[in-house]
PDB file of C-alpha atoms in Angstrom:
ATOM      1  CA  UNK A1118      45.203  12.987 -17.147  1.00  0.00           C
ATOM      2  CA  UNK A1119      42.076  11.424 -14.805  1.00  0.00           C
ATOM      3  CA  UNK A1120      40.486   7.908 -15.337  1.00  0.00           C
ATOM      4  CA  UNK A1121      37.708   7.325 -16.636  1.00  0.00           C
ATOM      5  CA  UNK A1122      34.920   5.436 -15.538  1.00  0.00           C
ATOM      6  CA  UNK A1123      31.975   3.907 -17.147  1.00  0.00           C
ATOM      7  CA  UNK A1124      28.829   2.717 -15.807  1.00  0.00           C
ATOM      8  CA  UNK A1125      26.338  -0.209 -16.391  1.00  0.00           C
ATOM      9  CA  UNK A1126      22.817   0.476 -16.471  1.00  0.00           C
ATOM     10  CA  UNK A1127      21.608  -2.458 -14.051  1.00  0.00           C
ATOM     11  CA  UNK A1128      17.768  -3.540 -13.757  1.00  0.00           C
ATOM     12  CA  UNK A1129      16.630  -2.733 -10.299  1.00  0.00           C
ATOM     13  CA  UNK A1130      14.876  -5.838  -8.041  1.00  0.00           C
ATOM     14  CA  UNK A1131      12.194  -6.832  -6.625  1.00  0.00           C
ATOM     15  CA  UNK A1132      11.760  -4.664  -3.544  1.00  0.00           C
ATOM     16  CA  UNK A1133      13.083  -6.653  -0.959  1.00  0.00           C
ATOM     17  CA  UNK A1134      10.620  -7.587   1.820  1.00  0.00           C
ATOM     18  CA  UNK A1135      12.155  -8.518   4.308  1.00  0.00           C
ATOM     19  CA  UNK A1136      11.363  -6.684   6.885  1.00  0.00           C
ATOM     20  CA  UNK A1137      10.308  -5.898  10.718  1.00  0.00           C
ATOM     21  CA  UNK A1138       7.220  -7.114  11.919  1.00  0.00           C
ATOM     22  CA  UNK A1139       5.887  -3.661  13.012  1.00  0.00           C
ATOM     23  CA  UNK A1140       3.917  -5.425  16.293  1.00  0.00           C
ATOM     24  CA  UNK A1141       2.820  -1.692  17.784  1.00  0.00           C
ATOM     25  CA  UNK A1142       3.315   1.591  17.339  1.00  0.00           C
ATOM     26  CA  UNK A1143       6.566   1.505  19.292  1.00  0.00           C
ATOM     27  CA  UNK A1144       7.751  -2.348  19.114  1.00  0.00           C
ATOM     28  CA  UNK A1145       9.457  -4.350  16.877  1.00  0.00           C
ATOM     29  CA  UNK A1146       9.908  -7.866  18.340  1.00  0.00           C
ATOM     30  CA  UNK A1147      11.161  -9.907  15.006  1.00  0.00           C
ATOM     31  CA  UNK A1148      11.402  -9.571  10.923  1.00  0.00           C
ATOM     32  CA  UNK A1149       8.465 -11.395   8.782  1.00  0.00           C
ATOM     33  CA  UNK A1150       9.229 -11.675   4.700  1.00  0.00           C
ATOM     34  CA  UNK A1151       6.821 -12.947   1.829  1.00  0.00           C
ATOM     35  CA  UNK A1152       3.813 -12.435   2.319  1.00  0.00           C
ATOM     36  CA  UNK A1153       2.991 -11.241   5.905  1.00  0.00           C
ATOM     37  CA  UNK A1154       5.644  -8.999   4.927  1.00  0.00           C
ATOM     38  CA  UNK A1155       3.053  -7.412   1.700  1.00  0.00           C
ATOM     39  CA  UNK A1156       0.422  -7.003   4.382  1.00  0.00           C
ATOM     40  CA  UNK A1157       1.470  -4.534   7.047  1.00  0.00           C
ATOM     41  CA  UNK A1158       2.727  -2.879   3.759  1.00  0.00           C
ATOM     42  CA  UNK A1159      -0.747  -2.392   2.485  1.00  0.00           C
ATOM     43  CA  UNK A1160      -1.355  -1.734   5.310  1.00  0.00           C
ATOM     44  CA  UNK A1161       1.002   0.849   5.980  1.00  0.00           C
ATOM     45  CA  UNK A1162      -0.415   2.477   3.727  1.00  0.00           C
ATOM     46  CA  UNK A1163      -4.034   2.552   3.608  1.00  0.00           C
ATOM     47  CA  UNK A1164      -2.436   4.119   7.062  1.00  0.00           C
ATOM     48  CA  UNK A1165      -0.507   6.999   5.120  1.00  0.00           C
ATOM     49  CA  UNK A1166      -2.022  10.407   3.726  1.00  0.00           C
ATOM     50  CA  UNK A1167       0.344  10.449  -0.092  1.00  0.00           C
ATOM     51  CA  UNK A1168       2.401  14.202   0.198  1.00  0.00           C
ATOM     52  CA  UNK A1169       2.096  14.931   3.905  1.00  0.00           C
ATOM     53  CA  UNK A1170       5.774  13.692   5.001  1.00  0.00           C
ATOM     54  CA  UNK A1171       8.394  15.003   2.737  1.00  0.00           C
ATOM     55  CA  UNK A1172      10.755  10.979   4.223  1.00  0.00           C
ATOM     56  CA  UNK A1173       7.947   9.412   1.368  1.00  0.00           C
ATOM     57  CA  UNK A1174       7.983   8.963  -2.396  1.00  0.00           C
ATOM     58  CA  UNK A1175       5.168  10.983  -4.039  1.00  0.00           C
ATOM     59  CA  UNK A1176       4.172   7.788  -5.046  1.00  0.00           C
ATOM     60  CA  UNK A1177       4.016   6.279  -1.057  1.00  0.00           C
ATOM     61  CA  UNK A1178       0.152   6.533   0.789  1.00  0.00           C
ATOM     62  CA  UNK A1179      -3.276   6.797  -0.113  1.00  0.00           C
ATOM     63  CA  UNK A1180      -5.684   9.772  -1.458  1.00  0.00           C
ATOM     64  CA  UNK A1181      -9.640   8.888   0.563  1.00  0.00           C
ATOM     65  CA  UNK A1182      -9.447  12.488   1.766  1.00  0.00           C
ATOM     66  CA  UNK A1183     -10.537  13.092  -1.851  1.00  0.00           C
ATOM     67  CA  UNK A1184     -13.458  10.445  -1.139  1.00  0.00           C
ATOM     68  CA  UNK A1185     -15.096  12.600   1.425  1.00  0.00           C
ATOM     69  CA  UNK A1186     -18.305  14.330   0.191  1.00  0.00           C
ATOM     70  CA  UNK A1187     -19.303  10.886  -2.510  1.00  0.00           C
ATOM     71  CA  UNK A1188     -21.517   8.044  -2.211  1.00  0.00           C
ATOM     72  CA  UNK A1189     -22.948   4.994  -3.786  1.00  0.00           C
ATOM     73  CA  UNK A1190     -21.547   3.874  -6.928  1.00  0.00           C
ATOM     74  CA  UNK A1191     -19.088   7.143  -7.566  1.00  0.00           C
ATOM     75  CA  UNK A1192     -17.569   6.622  -3.725  1.00  0.00           C
ATOM     76  CA  UNK A1193     -16.830   3.064  -4.309  1.00  0.00           C
ATOM     77  CA  UNK A1194     -15.853   3.837  -8.236  1.00  0.00           C
ATOM     78  CA  UNK A1195     -12.977   6.202  -6.922  1.00  0.00           C
ATOM     79  CA  UNK A1196     -12.320   4.267  -3.654  1.00  0.00           C
ATOM     80  CA  UNK A1197     -11.402   1.269  -5.620  1.00  0.00           C
ATOM     81  CA  UNK A1198      -9.354   3.667  -8.235  1.00  0.00           C
ATOM     82  CA  UNK A1199      -7.283   5.295  -5.590  1.00  0.00           C
ATOM     83  CA  UNK A1200      -6.936   1.681  -3.498  1.00  0.00           C
ATOM     84  CA  UNK A1201      -5.759   0.922  -7.275  1.00  0.00           C
ATOM     85  CA  UNK A1202      -3.643   2.941  -7.621  1.00  0.00           C
ATOM     86  CA  UNK A1203      -2.259   3.572  -3.915  1.00  0.00           C
ATOM     87  CA  UNK A1204      -1.486  -0.865  -3.588  1.00  0.00           C
ATOM     88  CA  UNK A1205      -0.147  -1.016  -7.964  1.00  0.00           C
ATOM     89  CA  UNK A1206       2.769   1.525  -7.006  1.00  0.00           C
ATOM     90  CA  UNK A1207       4.612  -1.920  -5.556  1.00  0.00           C
ATOM     91  CA  UNK A1208       6.287  -3.957  -7.704  1.00  0.00           C
ATOM     92  CA  UNK A1209       5.702  -6.844  -5.401  1.00  0.00           C
ATOM     93  CA  UNK A1210       1.443  -6.214  -6.385  1.00  0.00           C
ATOM     94  CA  UNK A1211      -0.152  -7.943 -10.332  1.00  0.00           C
ATOM     95  CA  UNK A1212      -3.191  -6.811  -9.682  1.00  0.00           C
ATOM     96  CA  UNK A1213      -6.179  -4.876  -6.707  1.00  0.00           C
ATOM     97  CA  UNK A1214      -9.852  -6.676  -7.552  1.00  0.00           C
ATOM     98  CA  UNK A1215     -12.437  -8.493  -5.869  1.00  0.00           C
ATOM     99  CA  UNK A1216     -13.803  -5.286  -4.197  1.00  0.00           C
ATOM    100  CA  UNK A1217     -16.389  -5.026  -1.060  1.00  0.00           C
ATOM    101  CA  UNK A1218     -18.261  -2.793   0.468  1.00  0.00           C
ATOM    102  CA  UNK A1219     -19.840  -2.811   3.932  1.00  0.00           C
ATOM    103  CA  UNK A1220     -21.013   0.762   4.989  1.00  0.00           C
ATOM    104  CA  UNK A1221     -21.605   0.222   9.489  1.00  0.00           C
ATOM    105  CA  UNK A1222     -22.881   3.459  10.916  1.00  0.00           C
ATOM    106  CA  UNK A1223     -20.332   6.261   9.797  1.00  0.00           C
ATOM    107  CA  UNK A1224     -17.116   3.842   8.469  1.00  0.00           C
ATOM    108  CA  UNK A1225     -17.253   2.171   5.344  1.00  0.00           C
ATOM    109  CA  UNK A1226     -15.357  -1.107   4.786  1.00  0.00           C
ATOM    110  CA  UNK A1227     -14.201  -2.550   2.391  1.00  0.00           C
ATOM    111  CA  UNK A1228     -11.945  -5.200   1.504  1.00  0.00           C
ATOM    112  CA  UNK A1229     -10.695  -7.237  -1.618  1.00  0.00           C
ATOM    113  CA  UNK A1230      -8.477  -9.263  -3.257  1.00  0.00           C
ATOM    114  CA  UNK A1231      -3.835  -8.738  -3.499  1.00  0.00           C
ATOM    115  CA  UNK A1232      -2.424 -11.590  -6.491  1.00  0.00           C
ATOM    116  CA  UNK A1233       1.376 -11.015  -5.983  1.00  0.00           C
ATOM    117  CA  UNK A1234       4.856 -12.372  -6.739  1.00  0.00           C
ATOM    118  CA  UNK A1235       4.433 -14.716  -3.671  1.00  0.00           C
ATOM    119  CA  UNK A1236       0.188 -15.227  -4.309  1.00  0.00           C
ATOM    120  CA  UNK A1237      -3.092 -14.348  -3.727  1.00  0.00           C
ATOM    121  CA  UNK A1238      -4.075 -12.826   0.342  1.00  0.00           C
ATOM    122  CA  UNK A1239      -7.321 -11.452   1.534  1.00  0.00           C
ATOM    123  CA  UNK A1240      -7.139  -8.142   2.585  1.00  0.00           C
ATOM    124  CA  UNK A1241     -10.316  -5.488   4.196  1.00  0.00           C
ATOM    125  CA  UNK A1242      -9.731  -1.362   6.166  1.00  0.00           C
ATOM    126  CA  UNK A1243     -11.649   1.206   6.657  1.00  0.00           C
ATOM    127  CA  UNK A1244     -12.270   3.998   5.076  1.00  0.00           C
TER     128      UNK A1244
END
């Protein structure tokens, strides 16, 4: 008779923040943790299209391509939704708020505040 094994369910801890600092696309020169690791994770989500790379789950990345052709209040409303959707999949982030948009010729700058288990982080990028 074969032995019977039982599996116990455990809760999954929050994402580990200890990671390599990506100094450039081809260089990892030190480790980072906490709020610095979270800021890097946000930057990587902004740089990665969702569904484009099979190595990532369908919950990772952004869908900013949906914003093409939108203008004004509709653009800003949809951008807020897409940014929140992309970032709140990270269990270290508790909220994303305080959005502001700046329009400069052919690019749009967005700035917002991220509240996390490590503290508050201000972040800005182009979309």
